[in-house]
Coordinates of C-alpha atoms in Angstrom, one line a residue:
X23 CA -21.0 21.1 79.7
X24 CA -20.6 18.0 77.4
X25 CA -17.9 18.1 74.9
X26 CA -18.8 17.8 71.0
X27 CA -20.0 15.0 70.0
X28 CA -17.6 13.0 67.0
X29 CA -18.9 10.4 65.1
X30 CA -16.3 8.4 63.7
X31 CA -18.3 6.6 60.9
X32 CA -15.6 4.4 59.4
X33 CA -12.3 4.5 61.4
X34 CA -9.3 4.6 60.3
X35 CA -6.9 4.1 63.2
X36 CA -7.1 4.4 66.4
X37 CA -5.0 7.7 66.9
X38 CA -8.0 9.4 65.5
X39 CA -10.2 8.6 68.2
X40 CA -7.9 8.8 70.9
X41 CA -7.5 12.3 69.4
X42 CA -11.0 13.6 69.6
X43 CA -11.0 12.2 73.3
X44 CA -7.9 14.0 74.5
X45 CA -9.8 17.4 73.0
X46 CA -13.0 16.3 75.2
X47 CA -15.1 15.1 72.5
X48 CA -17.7 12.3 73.1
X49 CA -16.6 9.7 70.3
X50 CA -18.9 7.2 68.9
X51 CA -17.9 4.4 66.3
X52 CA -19.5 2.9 63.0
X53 CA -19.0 -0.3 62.3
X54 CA -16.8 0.2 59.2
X55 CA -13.3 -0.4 59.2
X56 CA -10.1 0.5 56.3
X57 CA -10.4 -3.5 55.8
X58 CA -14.1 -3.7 55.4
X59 CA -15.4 -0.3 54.7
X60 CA -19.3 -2.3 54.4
X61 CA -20.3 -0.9 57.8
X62 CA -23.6 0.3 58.7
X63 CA -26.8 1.3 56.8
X64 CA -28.0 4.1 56.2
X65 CA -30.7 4.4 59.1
X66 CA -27.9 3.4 61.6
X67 CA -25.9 6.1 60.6
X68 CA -28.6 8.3 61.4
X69 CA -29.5 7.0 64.5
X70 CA -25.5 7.4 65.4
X71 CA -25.6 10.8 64.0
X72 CA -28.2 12.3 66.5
X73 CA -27.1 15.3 68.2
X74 CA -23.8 14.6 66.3
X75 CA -21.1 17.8 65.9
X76 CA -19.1 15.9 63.4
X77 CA -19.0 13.1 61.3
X78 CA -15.7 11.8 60.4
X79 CA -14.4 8.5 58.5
X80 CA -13.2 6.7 55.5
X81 CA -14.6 4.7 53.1
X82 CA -18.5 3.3 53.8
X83 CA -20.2 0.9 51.5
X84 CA -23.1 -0.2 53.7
X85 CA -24.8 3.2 53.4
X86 CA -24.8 6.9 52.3
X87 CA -24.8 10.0 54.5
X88 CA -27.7 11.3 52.6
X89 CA -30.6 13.6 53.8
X90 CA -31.7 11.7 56.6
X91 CA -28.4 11.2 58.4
X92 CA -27.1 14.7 57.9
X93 CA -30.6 16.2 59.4
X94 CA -30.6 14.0 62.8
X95 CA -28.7 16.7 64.4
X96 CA -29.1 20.2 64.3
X97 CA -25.6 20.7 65.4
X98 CA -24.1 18.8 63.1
X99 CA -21.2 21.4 61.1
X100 CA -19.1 18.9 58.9
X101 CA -18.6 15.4 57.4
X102 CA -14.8 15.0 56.6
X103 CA -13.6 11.7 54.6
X104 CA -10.1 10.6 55.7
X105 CA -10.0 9.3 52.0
X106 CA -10.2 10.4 48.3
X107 CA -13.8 11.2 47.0
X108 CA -17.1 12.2 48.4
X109 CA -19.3 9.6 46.3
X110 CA -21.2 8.6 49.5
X111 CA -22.1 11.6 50.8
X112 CA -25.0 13.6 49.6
X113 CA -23.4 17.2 48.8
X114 CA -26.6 18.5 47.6
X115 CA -28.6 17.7 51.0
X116 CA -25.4 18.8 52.9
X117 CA -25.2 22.2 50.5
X118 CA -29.0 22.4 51.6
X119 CA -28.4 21.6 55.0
X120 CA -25.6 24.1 55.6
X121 CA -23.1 21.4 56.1
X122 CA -19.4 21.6 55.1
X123 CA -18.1 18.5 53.4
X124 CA -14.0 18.1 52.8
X125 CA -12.0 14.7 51.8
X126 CA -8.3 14.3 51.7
X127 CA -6.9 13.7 48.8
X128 CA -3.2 12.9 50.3
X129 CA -0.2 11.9 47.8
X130 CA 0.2 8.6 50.3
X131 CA -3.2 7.7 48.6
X132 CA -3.3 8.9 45.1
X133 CA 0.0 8.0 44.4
X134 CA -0.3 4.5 45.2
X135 CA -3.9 4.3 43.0
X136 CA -1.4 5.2 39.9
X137 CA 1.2 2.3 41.1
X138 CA -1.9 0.2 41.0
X139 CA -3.0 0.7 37.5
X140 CA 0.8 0.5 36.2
X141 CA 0.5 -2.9 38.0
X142 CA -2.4 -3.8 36.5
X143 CA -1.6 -2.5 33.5
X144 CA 1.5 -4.9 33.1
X145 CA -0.1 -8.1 34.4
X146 CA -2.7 -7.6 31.6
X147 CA 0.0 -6.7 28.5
X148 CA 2.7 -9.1 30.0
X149 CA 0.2 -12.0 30.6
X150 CA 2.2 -12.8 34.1
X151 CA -0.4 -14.3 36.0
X152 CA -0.9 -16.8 32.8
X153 CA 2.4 -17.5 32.3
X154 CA 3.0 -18.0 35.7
X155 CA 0.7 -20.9 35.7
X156 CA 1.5 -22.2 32.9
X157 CA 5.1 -22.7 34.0
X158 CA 4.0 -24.3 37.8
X159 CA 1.7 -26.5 35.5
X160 CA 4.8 -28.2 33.2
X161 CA 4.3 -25.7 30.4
X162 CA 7.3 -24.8 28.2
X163 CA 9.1 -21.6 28.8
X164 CA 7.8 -20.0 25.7
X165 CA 4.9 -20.5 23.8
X166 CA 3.2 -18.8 21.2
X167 CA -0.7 -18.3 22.9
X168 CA 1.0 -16.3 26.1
X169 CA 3.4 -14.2 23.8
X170 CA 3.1 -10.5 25.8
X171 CA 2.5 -7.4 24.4
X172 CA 5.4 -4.8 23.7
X173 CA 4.2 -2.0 25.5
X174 CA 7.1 1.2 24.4
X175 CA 8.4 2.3 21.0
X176 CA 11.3 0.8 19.4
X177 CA 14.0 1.7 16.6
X178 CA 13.0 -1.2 13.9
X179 CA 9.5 0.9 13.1
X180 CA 6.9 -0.9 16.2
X181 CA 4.7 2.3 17.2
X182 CA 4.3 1.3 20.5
X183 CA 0.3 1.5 22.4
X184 CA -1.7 4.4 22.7
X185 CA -2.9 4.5 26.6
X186 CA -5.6 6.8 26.8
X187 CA -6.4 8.7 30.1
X188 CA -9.7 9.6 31.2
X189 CA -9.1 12.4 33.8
X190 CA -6.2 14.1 34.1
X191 CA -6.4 15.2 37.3
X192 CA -3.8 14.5 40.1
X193 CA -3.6 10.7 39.3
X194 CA -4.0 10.6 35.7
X195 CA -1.1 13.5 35.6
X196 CA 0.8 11.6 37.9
X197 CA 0.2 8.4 35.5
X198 CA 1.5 10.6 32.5
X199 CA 4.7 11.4 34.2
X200 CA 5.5 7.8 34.9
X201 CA 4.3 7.0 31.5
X202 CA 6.6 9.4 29.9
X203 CA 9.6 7.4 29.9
X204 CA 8.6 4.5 28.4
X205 CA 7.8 5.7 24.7
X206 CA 4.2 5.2 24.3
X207 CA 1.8 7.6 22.7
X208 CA -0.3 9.1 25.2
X209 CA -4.0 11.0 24.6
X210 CA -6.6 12.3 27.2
X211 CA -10.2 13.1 28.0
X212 CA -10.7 15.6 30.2
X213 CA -13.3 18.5 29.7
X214 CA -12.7 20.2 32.6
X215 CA -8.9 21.0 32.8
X216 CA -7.3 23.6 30.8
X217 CA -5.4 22.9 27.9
X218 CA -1.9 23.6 29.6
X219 CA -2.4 20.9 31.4
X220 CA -2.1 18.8 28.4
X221 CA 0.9 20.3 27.5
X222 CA 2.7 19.9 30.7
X223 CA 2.4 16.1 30.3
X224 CA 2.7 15.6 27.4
X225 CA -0.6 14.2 25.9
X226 CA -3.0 14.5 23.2
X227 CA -6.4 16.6 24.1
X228 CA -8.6 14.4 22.5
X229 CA -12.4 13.7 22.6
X230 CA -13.9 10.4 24.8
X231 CA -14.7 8.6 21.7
X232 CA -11.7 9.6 19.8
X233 CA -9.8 8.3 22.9
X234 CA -11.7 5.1 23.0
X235 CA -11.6 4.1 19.4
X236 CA -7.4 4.9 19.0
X237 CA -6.3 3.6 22.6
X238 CA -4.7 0.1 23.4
X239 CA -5.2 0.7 27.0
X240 CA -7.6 2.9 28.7
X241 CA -7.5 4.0 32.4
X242 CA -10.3 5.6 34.5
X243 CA -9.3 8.2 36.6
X244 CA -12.1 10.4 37.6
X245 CA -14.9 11.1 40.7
X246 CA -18.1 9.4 40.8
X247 CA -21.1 11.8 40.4
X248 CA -24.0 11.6 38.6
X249 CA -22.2 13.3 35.4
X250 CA -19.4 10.6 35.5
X251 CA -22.0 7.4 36.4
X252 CA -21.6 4.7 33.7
X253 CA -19.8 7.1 31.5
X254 CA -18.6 4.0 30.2
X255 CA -21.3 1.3 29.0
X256 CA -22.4 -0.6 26.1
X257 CA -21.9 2.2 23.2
X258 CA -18.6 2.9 24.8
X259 CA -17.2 -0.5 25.2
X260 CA -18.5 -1.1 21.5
X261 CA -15.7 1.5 20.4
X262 CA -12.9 0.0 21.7
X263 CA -10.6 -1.9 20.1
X264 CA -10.7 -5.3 20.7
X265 CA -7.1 -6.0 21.7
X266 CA -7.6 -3.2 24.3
X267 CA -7.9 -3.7 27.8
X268 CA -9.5 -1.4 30.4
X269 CA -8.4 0.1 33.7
X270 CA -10.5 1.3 36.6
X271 CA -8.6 2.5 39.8
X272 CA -11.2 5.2 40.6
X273 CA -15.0 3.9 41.4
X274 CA -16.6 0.9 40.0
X275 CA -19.6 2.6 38.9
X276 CA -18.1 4.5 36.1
X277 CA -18.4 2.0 34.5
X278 CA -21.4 -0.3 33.4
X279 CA -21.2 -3.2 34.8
X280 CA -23.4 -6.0 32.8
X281 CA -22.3 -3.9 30.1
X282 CA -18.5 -4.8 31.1
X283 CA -19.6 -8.6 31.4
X284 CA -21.2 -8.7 28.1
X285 CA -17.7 -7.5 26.2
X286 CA -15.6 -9.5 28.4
X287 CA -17.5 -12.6 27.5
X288 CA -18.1 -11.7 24.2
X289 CA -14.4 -10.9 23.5
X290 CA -15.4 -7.7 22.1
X291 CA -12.7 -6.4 24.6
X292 CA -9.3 -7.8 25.8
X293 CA -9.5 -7.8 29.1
X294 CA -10.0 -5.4 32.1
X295 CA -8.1 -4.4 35.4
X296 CA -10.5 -3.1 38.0
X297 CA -9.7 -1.7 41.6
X298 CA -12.8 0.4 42.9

């Protein structure tokens, strides 16, 4: 009898596989990779997926496992992401279908997302990257157009920012908590978690467009569904301040993009840090 059959639509490493083998399962492999998560399309994972007992992977860009993929097999149980979020999998079809879906959501992933946006965060305020080649080009030490922004509150009366965060979930909390020394007013937007959650870190409950209109910096931590999709666009953007600069570790479709162009180029909008 022929083992279960494992397709690994996006691998990770190559312990995984070997895994699946030494259990006796027949392993077949996408064309995605951690590097380039692009990958197959969607009919190609379908055509993979026949008589598939498992699909298994990280990150695809090339396709969704929608309706048509998850359907190939009868015998297909699960679809299990190695990685945060399930924005390419249809959980609806899969629901329909009678298909488990899980993710994994390890600290050795989140963690790093909030290290990111601090990163990106103080590249934006402390104008590094210009002053860096400004220096390498002959440019004075100091000079008044690359002055950086002062990010914490200080003893002669400066406020310090207001960083608003947009989900306060497992990365915007963890955000708050390495916020929290450095004297900053924080506020956050996030209808779904309860209001002790807020006071544990030690921000504001605010509404979105109280949060964009009174922020200096704000940072996107949520899932992509179709709730979430573009929650930030035109009218959005168009509340901001515009010394403010935007941050988006969590999926690039959260935000509009043209509409992000437009108040980029307009200067409507500071400047924007995107990872997705």
């Amino acid at each position: 009898m022929a083992g279960p059959k494992v397709v690994v639509f996006a691998p990770g490493d190559t312990e995984s596989q070997a895994l699946f083998e030494q259990a006796g399962c027949e392993v077949v492999l996408g064309k995605a990779s951690w590097g380039d998560p692009t990958g197959n399309s969607t009919a190609e994972l379908a055509q993979l997926s026949a008589e598939a007992d498992a699909l298994v992977g990280t990150s695809i860009k090339g396709g969704r496992i929608d309706h048509s993929v998850m359907s190939a097999s009868e015998h297909l149980r699960i679809v299990a992401k190695y990685t945060v979020g399930v924005d390419e999998i249809d959980t609806d079809a899969a629901t329909e279908l009678g298909i488990i879906v899980t993710h994994a959501p390890t600290e050795a992933n989140w963690g790093g997302v909030v290290e990111t946006t601090m990163m990106q965060m103080l590249t934006l305020l402390k104008k590094s990257r210009q002053k860096d080649a400004y220096l390498k080009a002959g440019g004075a030490w100091r000079t008044p157009d690359l002055t950086a922004t002062h990010i914490g509150r200080r003893e002669d009366g400066y406020e310090g920012l207001t960083v608003g965060i947009i989900g306060l979930g497992r990365i915007g909390g963890r955000l708050a908590q390495m916020l929290a020394p450095w004297r900053v007013r924080m506020i956050a937007y996030d209808p779904y978690q309860p209001i002790d959650r807020f006071i544990h870190a030690n921000v504001e409950r605010v509404d979105l467009d109280t949060l964009l209109k009174e922020s200096d910096v704000v940072s996107l931590h949520v899932v992509l569904t179709s709730e979430t999709h573009h929650m930030v666009s035109e009218r959005e953007l168009g509340l901001m301040k515009p010394s403010a600069i935007l941050l988006n570790t969590s999926r690039g479709p959260v935000i509009d993009e043209v509409a992000l162009v437009k108040a980029l180029q307009q200067e409507s909008i500071a400047g924007a840090g995107l990872d997705v």
